[in-house]
Short mmCIF file of C-alpha atoms in Angstrom, two decimals:
data_model
loop_
_atom_site.label_atom_id
_atom_site.label_comp_id
_atom_site.label_asym_id
_atom_site.label_seq_id
_atom_site.Cartn_x
_atom_site.Cartn_y
_atom_site.Cartn_z
CA MET T 1 15.25 18.69 2.06
CA ASN T 2 15.31 15.40 0.45
CA ARG T 3 12.70 12.55 1.57
CA ARG T 4 15.50 10.51 3.52
CA ASP T 5 16.09 13.54 5.88
CA PHE T 6 12.40 14.47 5.85
CA PHE T 7 11.43 11.16 6.96
CA GLY T 8 14.31 10.33 9.42
CA LEU T 9 15.89 7.55 6.87
CA SER T 10 19.38 6.87 5.65
CA ALA T 11 20.76 9.52 3.52
CA THR T 12 22.64 6.96 1.50
CA THR T 13 21.75 5.93 -2.15
CA ALA T 14 20.03 2.55 -2.40
CA LEU T 15 22.10 -0.38 -3.48
CA ALA T 16 21.50 -2.55 -6.53
CA SER T 17 19.47 -5.44 -5.80
CA ALA T 18 21.55 -8.20 -4.16
CA VAL T 19 18.92 -10.75 -4.22
CA ALA T 20 17.54 -11.88 -7.92
CA LEU T 21 14.40 -10.62 -8.77
CA PRO T 22 12.10 -13.81 -8.67
CA VAL T 23 12.91 -13.99 -4.97
CA LEU T 24 9.40 -14.95 -4.43
CA ALA T 25 9.71 -17.92 -6.89
CA ASP T 26 10.99 -20.23 -4.34
CA THR T 27 8.45 -19.04 -1.63
CA LYS T 28 6.38 -22.06 -0.80
CA SER T 29 2.76 -21.59 -0.27
CA SER T 30 1.57 -21.81 3.39
CA GLY T 31 -1.54 -23.71 2.52
CA LYS T 32 -3.26 -21.53 5.22
CA ALA T 33 -5.69 -19.23 3.98
CA ILE T 34 -7.26 -16.48 6.12
CA GLY T 35 -10.75 -18.38 5.93
CA GLY T 36 -13.38 -19.25 3.46
CA SER T 37 -12.39 -20.75 0.37
CA GLU T 38 -8.67 -20.90 -0.87
CA GLY T 39 -9.16 -20.60 -4.41
CA MET T 40 -10.69 -17.26 -4.50
CA LEU T 41 -9.22 -14.00 -3.64
CA GLN T 42 -9.64 -13.07 0.00
CA ILE T 43 -8.48 -9.55 1.61
CA GLN T 44 -8.27 -8.81 5.40
CA TRP T 45 -8.03 -4.95 6.06
CA LEU T 46 -5.58 -4.78 9.07
CA GLY T 47 -5.77 -0.54 9.26
CA GLY T 48 -3.99 2.19 7.54
CA ALA T 49 -2.50 0.50 4.22
CA THR T 50 -2.02 -2.93 5.94
CA MET T 51 -3.82 -5.63 4.44
CA LEU T 52 -3.47 -9.54 4.15
CA ILE T 53 -4.04 -10.63 0.59
CA SER T 54 -4.57 -14.30 0.46
CA PHE T 55 -5.12 -16.38 -2.73
CA ASP T 56 -4.58 -20.26 -3.26
CA GLY T 57 -2.60 -21.09 -0.28
CA VAL T 58 -0.57 -17.79 -0.13
CA THR T 59 -0.86 -14.66 1.81
CA LEU T 60 0.74 -11.58 1.04
CA LEU T 61 1.13 -8.81 3.94
CA THR T 62 1.24 -5.05 2.45
CA ASP T 63 2.63 -1.81 4.19
CA PRO T 64 2.97 -3.10 7.94
CA ALA T 65 2.31 -1.01 10.59
CA PHE T 66 1.47 -2.52 13.83
CA GLY T 67 1.75 0.13 16.42
CA ILE T 68 -0.97 0.74 18.69
CA GLY T 69 -2.36 3.48 21.30
CA GLU T 70 -1.34 6.74 21.44
CA GLN T 71 1.87 6.72 20.38
CA ALA T 72 1.39 4.13 17.47
CA ILE T 73 3.66 5.50 15.04
CA MET T 74 6.44 8.31 15.52
CA MET T 75 6.71 10.24 12.34
CA PRO T 76 6.89 14.07 10.93
CA ASP T 77 3.36 15.79 10.73
CA PRO T 78 2.64 16.66 7.06
CA ASN T 79 -0.72 17.88 8.42
CA GLU T 80 1.02 21.05 10.23
CA MET T 81 2.42 24.35 8.62
CA PHE T 82 6.33 24.26 8.78
CA GLU T 83 9.28 25.85 7.08
CA LEU T 84 10.08 23.02 4.35
CA ALA T 85 13.90 23.94 4.65
CA LYS T 86 13.70 22.85 8.62
CA GLY T 87 10.90 20.14 8.15
CA PRO T 88 8.07 19.25 10.38
CA LYS T 89 7.95 18.50 13.97
CA ILE T 90 8.15 14.34 14.82
CA ARG T 91 5.08 13.50 16.93
CA PRO T 92 3.31 10.38 17.68
CA MET T 93 0.62 9.30 15.34
CA ALA T 94 -2.59 7.44 17.51
CA ARG T 95 -4.06 4.43 16.08
CA PHE T 96 -7.70 5.02 17.33
CA GLY T 97 -8.75 1.27 17.79
CA PRO T 98 -6.87 -2.15 18.39
CA LEU T 99 -4.79 -4.17 15.65
CA SER T 100 -6.75 -7.09 14.94
CA GLU T 101 -5.32 -10.25 15.42
CA PHE T 102 -3.67 -11.91 12.83
CA ASP T 103 -0.78 -14.72 12.42
CA LEU T 104 2.47 -13.75 10.98
CA GLU T 105 3.48 -17.13 10.05
CA THR T 106 1.18 -17.67 7.57
CA VAL T 107 2.63 -14.72 5.35
CA SER T 108 4.40 -15.64 2.44
CA ALA T 109 6.02 -12.34 1.58
CA VAL T 110 5.63 -8.60 2.40
CA LEU T 111 5.10 -5.85 -0.32
CA ILE T 112 5.97 -2.37 0.63
CA SER T 113 4.64 0.74 -1.50
CA HIS T 114 7.05 3.04 0.30
CA ALA T 115 8.86 3.10 3.56
CA HIS T 116 7.47 6.09 5.26
CA PRO T 117 6.89 5.22 9.12
CA ASP T 118 2.88 4.75 8.78
CA HIS T 119 3.77 2.24 6.03
CA PHE T 120 6.40 0.32 7.59
CA ASP T 121 6.71 0.89 11.45
CA ALA T 122 9.04 0.33 13.88
CA VAL T 123 6.68 -2.54 15.58
CA ALA T 124 6.25 -4.14 12.37
CA GLU T 125 10.06 -3.96 11.78
CA ALA T 126 10.78 -5.80 15.11
CA GLN T 127 8.13 -8.20 14.42
CA ILE T 128 8.71 -9.48 10.90
CA ALA T 129 11.33 -11.96 10.74
CA SER T 130 14.56 -10.67 9.06
CA ASP T 131 14.65 -13.19 6.61
CA MET T 132 10.96 -12.63 5.35
CA PRO T 133 10.99 -11.88 1.33
CA LEU T 134 10.21 -8.38 0.82
CA VAL T 135 9.16 -6.34 -2.51
CA ALA T 136 10.16 -2.63 -2.55
CA THR T 137 11.24 0.25 -4.25
CA GLU T 138 15.23 0.36 -5.15
CA PHE T 139 14.94 3.77 -3.80
CA ASP T 140 14.06 2.20 -0.22
CA LYS T 141 16.00 -0.76 -0.35
CA LYS T 142 19.42 0.15 1.33
CA ALA T 143 17.10 1.79 4.43
CA ILE T 144 15.26 -1.38 4.60
CA ALA T 145 18.43 -3.58 4.76
CA GLU T 146 20.13 -1.40 7.31
CA LYS T 147 17.31 -2.38 9.24
CA GLY T 148 18.48 -6.05 9.17
CA PHE T 149 16.45 -7.49 6.55
CA THR T 150 17.97 -9.75 4.43
CA SER T 151 15.84 -10.76 1.48
CA ILE T 152 14.69 -7.96 -0.37
CA SER T 153 13.87 -7.86 -4.12
CA THR T 154 12.93 -4.52 -5.92
CA LEU T 155 10.22 -3.72 -8.72
CA SER T 156 10.73 -0.71 -10.80
CA SER T 157 7.87 0.54 -13.04
CA GLY T 158 6.59 -1.92 -15.28
CA GLU T 159 8.68 -4.78 -14.01
CA HIS T 160 6.84 -8.38 -13.02
CA MET T 161 7.60 -10.92 -10.39
CA TRP T 162 5.25 -14.30 -10.57
CA LEU T 163 4.61 -16.00 -7.25
CA PRO T 164 3.71 -19.70 -7.78
CA THR T 165 0.55 -20.83 -5.77
CA GLN T 166 -1.02 -24.25 -4.78
CA SER T 167 -2.42 -24.54 -8.25
CA GLY T 168 -1.79 -21.43 -10.13
CA GLN T 169 0.01 -18.39 -9.82
CA ILE T 170 0.24 -14.37 -8.78
CA THR T 171 1.74 -12.15 -11.29
CA ILE T 172 2.70 -8.75 -9.50
CA THR T 173 3.49 -5.66 -11.71
CA ALA T 174 4.93 -2.45 -10.19
CA VAL T 175 3.55 0.60 -11.40
CA PRO T 176 4.25 4.40 -10.31
CA ALA T 177 2.89 6.06 -7.21
CA MET T 178 2.93 9.56 -7.17
CA HIS T 179 2.67 10.95 -3.55
CA SER T 180 2.05 14.52 -4.71
CA GLU T 181 0.80 16.21 -7.83
CA ASN T 182 3.31 19.28 -6.65
CA ALA T 183 6.63 18.26 -8.69
CA GLY T 184 8.98 20.13 -5.51
CA VAL T 185 7.05 18.20 -3.03
CA LEU T 186 7.12 14.70 -5.04
CA LYS T 187 11.18 15.22 -4.99
CA ILE T 188 11.03 15.48 -1.30
CA LEU T 189 8.85 12.54 -0.63
CA GLY T 190 10.19 10.36 -3.37
CA PRO T 191 9.15 7.49 -5.26
CA GLY T 192 6.90 4.81 -4.28
CA ASN T 193 5.02 1.86 -6.05
CA GLY T 194 1.79 0.64 -6.62
CA TYR T 195 1.21 -3.17 -7.63
CA PHE T 196 -1.17 -4.57 -9.95
CA PHE T 197 -1.81 -8.46 -9.37
CA GLU T 198 -3.22 -11.07 -11.52
CA PHE T 199 -4.61 -13.84 -9.61
CA GLU T 200 -5.00 -17.18 -11.44
CA ALA T 201 -5.79 -20.75 -10.63
CA GLY T 202 -7.73 -23.11 -13.08
CA ASN T 203 -10.87 -21.39 -14.34
CA TYR T 204 -10.35 -18.44 -11.74
CA ARG T 205 -8.82 -15.21 -12.54
CA LYS T 206 -9.28 -11.78 -10.86
CA THR T 207 -7.20 -8.94 -11.11
CA LEU T 208 -6.44 -5.99 -8.49
CA TYR T 209 -4.70 -2.83 -8.43
CA TRP T 210 -3.26 -1.48 -5.00
CA THR T 211 -2.33 2.40 -5.51
CA GLY T 212 0.06 2.92 -2.86
CA ASP T 213 0.07 6.72 -2.11
CA THR T 214 -0.57 8.23 -5.30
CA PHE T 215 -3.01 10.44 -7.52
CA PRO T 216 -4.48 9.93 -10.71
CA THR T 217 -2.14 11.50 -12.86
CA GLU T 218 -1.53 10.54 -16.70
CA ASP T 219 1.77 8.71 -16.19
CA VAL T 220 -0.29 6.67 -13.13
CA ILE T 221 -3.40 5.96 -15.52
CA ASN T 222 -1.37 4.98 -18.68
CA ALA T 223 0.83 2.68 -16.78
CA VAL T 224 -2.26 0.93 -15.18
CA GLN T 225 -4.71 0.95 -18.27
CA VAL T 226 -2.06 -0.96 -20.36
CA LEU T 227 -2.11 -3.98 -18.00
CA GLY T 228 -5.80 -4.65 -18.54
CA GLU T 229 -9.20 -4.47 -16.70
CA ILE T 230 -9.25 -4.03 -13.20
CA ASP T 231 -11.66 -6.08 -10.74
CA VAL T 232 -10.69 -4.62 -7.38
CA LEU T 233 -9.25 -1.23 -7.20
CA VAL T 234 -7.55 -0.46 -3.65
CA PRO T 235 -7.10 3.20 -3.63
CA HIS T 236 -5.23 5.06 -0.62
CA VAL T 237 -7.52 8.01 0.65
CA GLY T 238 -7.57 9.96 3.81
CA GLY T 239 -6.69 13.31 2.50
CA VAL T 240 -3.38 13.33 4.24
CA GLY T 241 -1.46 16.85 4.24
CA SER T 242 -4.31 19.02 3.38
CA THR T 243 -3.90 21.13 5.91
CA GLY T 244 0.07 21.01 6.00
CA ALA T 245 2.87 22.84 3.98
CA LEU T 246 3.02 19.96 1.70
CA GLY T 247 -0.29 20.01 0.58
CA LYS T 248 -2.49 17.33 0.13
CA ILE T 249 -0.30 14.06 -0.15
CA SER T 250 -2.94 11.16 -0.45
CA MET T 251 -6.09 11.04 -2.46
CA GLU T 252 -9.44 12.51 -1.14
CA ALA T 253 -12.88 11.42 -2.68
CA THR T 254 -12.59 13.69 -5.61
CA ASP T 255 -9.50 12.12 -6.79
CA VAL T 256 -10.66 8.54 -6.41
CA VAL T 257 -13.36 9.29 -8.15
CA LYS T 258 -11.41 10.67 -11.13
CA MET T 259 -9.35 7.66 -10.99
CA VAL T 260 -12.49 5.32 -11.07
CA ASP T 261 -13.83 7.31 -13.97
CA ARG T 262 -10.59 6.57 -16.07
CA LEU T 263 -9.96 2.98 -14.95
CA LYS T 264 -13.58 1.67 -14.61
CA PRO T 265 -13.01 -0.96 -11.97
CA LYS T 266 -15.72 -3.34 -10.94
CA SER T 267 -15.16 -2.99 -7.28
CA VAL T 268 -13.64 -0.27 -5.12
CA LEU T 269 -12.05 -1.19 -1.74
CA PRO T 270 -10.64 1.72 0.12
CA ILE T 271 -7.98 1.66 2.54
CA HIS T 272 -5.49 4.38 4.12
CA HIS T 273 -8.38 5.90 6.23
CA SER T 274 -9.52 6.05 9.64
CA THR T 275 -7.14 4.39 11.25
CA PHE T 276 -5.01 7.09 12.81
CA ASP T 277 -5.08 10.62 13.37
CA LEU T 278 -3.13 11.09 10.55
CA PHE T 279 -6.15 10.73 8.08
CA LEU T 280 -8.38 13.99 7.54
CA GLU T 281 -10.95 13.02 5.25
CA PRO T 282 -13.69 10.78 6.82
CA ILE T 283 -14.67 7.59 4.44
CA TRP T 284 -18.04 8.75 4.29
CA LYS T 285 -16.96 11.30 1.88
CA LEU T 286 -15.92 8.93 -0.71
CA ALA T 287 -19.36 6.78 -0.02
CA GLN T 288 -21.17 10.02 -0.68
CA ALA T 289 -19.29 10.68 -3.90
CA MET T 290 -19.34 7.07 -5.39
CA ASP T 291 -23.18 6.96 -4.84
CA GLN T 292 -23.92 7.51 -8.56
CA HIS T 293 -21.04 5.38 -9.79
CA ASP T 294 -21.38 1.62 -11.42
CA ALA T 295 -18.51 0.17 -9.46
CA ASN T 296 -19.24 -1.45 -6.19
CA LEU T 297 -17.89 0.36 -3.29
CA ASP T 298 -16.76 -1.88 -0.58
CA VAL T 299 -16.30 -0.01 3.01
CA ILE T 300 -15.02 -2.44 5.30
CA ALA T 301 -14.21 -2.35 9.14
CA GLU T 302 -10.98 -3.14 10.24
CA GLY T 303 -10.09 -6.04 10.41
CA SER T 304 -12.71 -7.44 8.51
CA ARG T 305 -12.32 -9.93 5.40
CA ILE T 306 -13.76 -9.64 2.27
CA GLN T 307 -13.86 -12.20 -0.91
CA TYR T 308 -14.09 -11.98 -4.64
CA ALA T 309 -15.73 -14.91 -6.14
#
């Protein structure tokens, strides 16, 4: 069973990009950061893999999943045992708390690591404007376009995109995201992206690596290491799938520690945990595993903001 069948997506092949790669180059900065100093990197975690990343008048939205309540997201359950040939049952995934309020009008562009329903859900599809600039994998482009979105750029591993800000720029580089360490399962789940960001304005410079759903494989580590030092590592955790037929398809604490040991970031901001009943490993396990590490562990509540000076 391939990924598009597995996740209820179109079974057609992604089309070549119809939008020039630097689609974001013409995006105007909103001039509305989410609070505090606009000249510093700020992140608001909205739950799951959804963040608002704001810098110098530009705000980026990641992996939008806006559903709330007991039936927040309808998707196959990777935490159950099932026959791979038939696939899992579709069931609702509950969001345990409310979605924090935010203003979509301040968003300059949306970045999608991969288009599974817990990373781009039906509620977000309905609320985000069809002409919003989106960045995704080539694999997911056609399925996203079929939902009515008209301004989609694709980035493959190693490709860059530059986004001007009020007084500087954001450089975005795609890196591979390996959704499983099992080659057969990875083929079912399909390719994804992580993204490496460089935020520059005046004398200010910060780097951030948002992993997407991946494991610290050699391919991933090598692709990230060549991009330079990491100020902020944003890993997807939660141990999804560890009880199911696919096996573990998102990192647990031990995997994050391996990644930290190899990449040596200054700070670690874990997301993709606690929000939905999809996530199996509690975040306290990562806090415990990181207790003796030099990197700062920034565990923040959903809706909270953090600023990196």
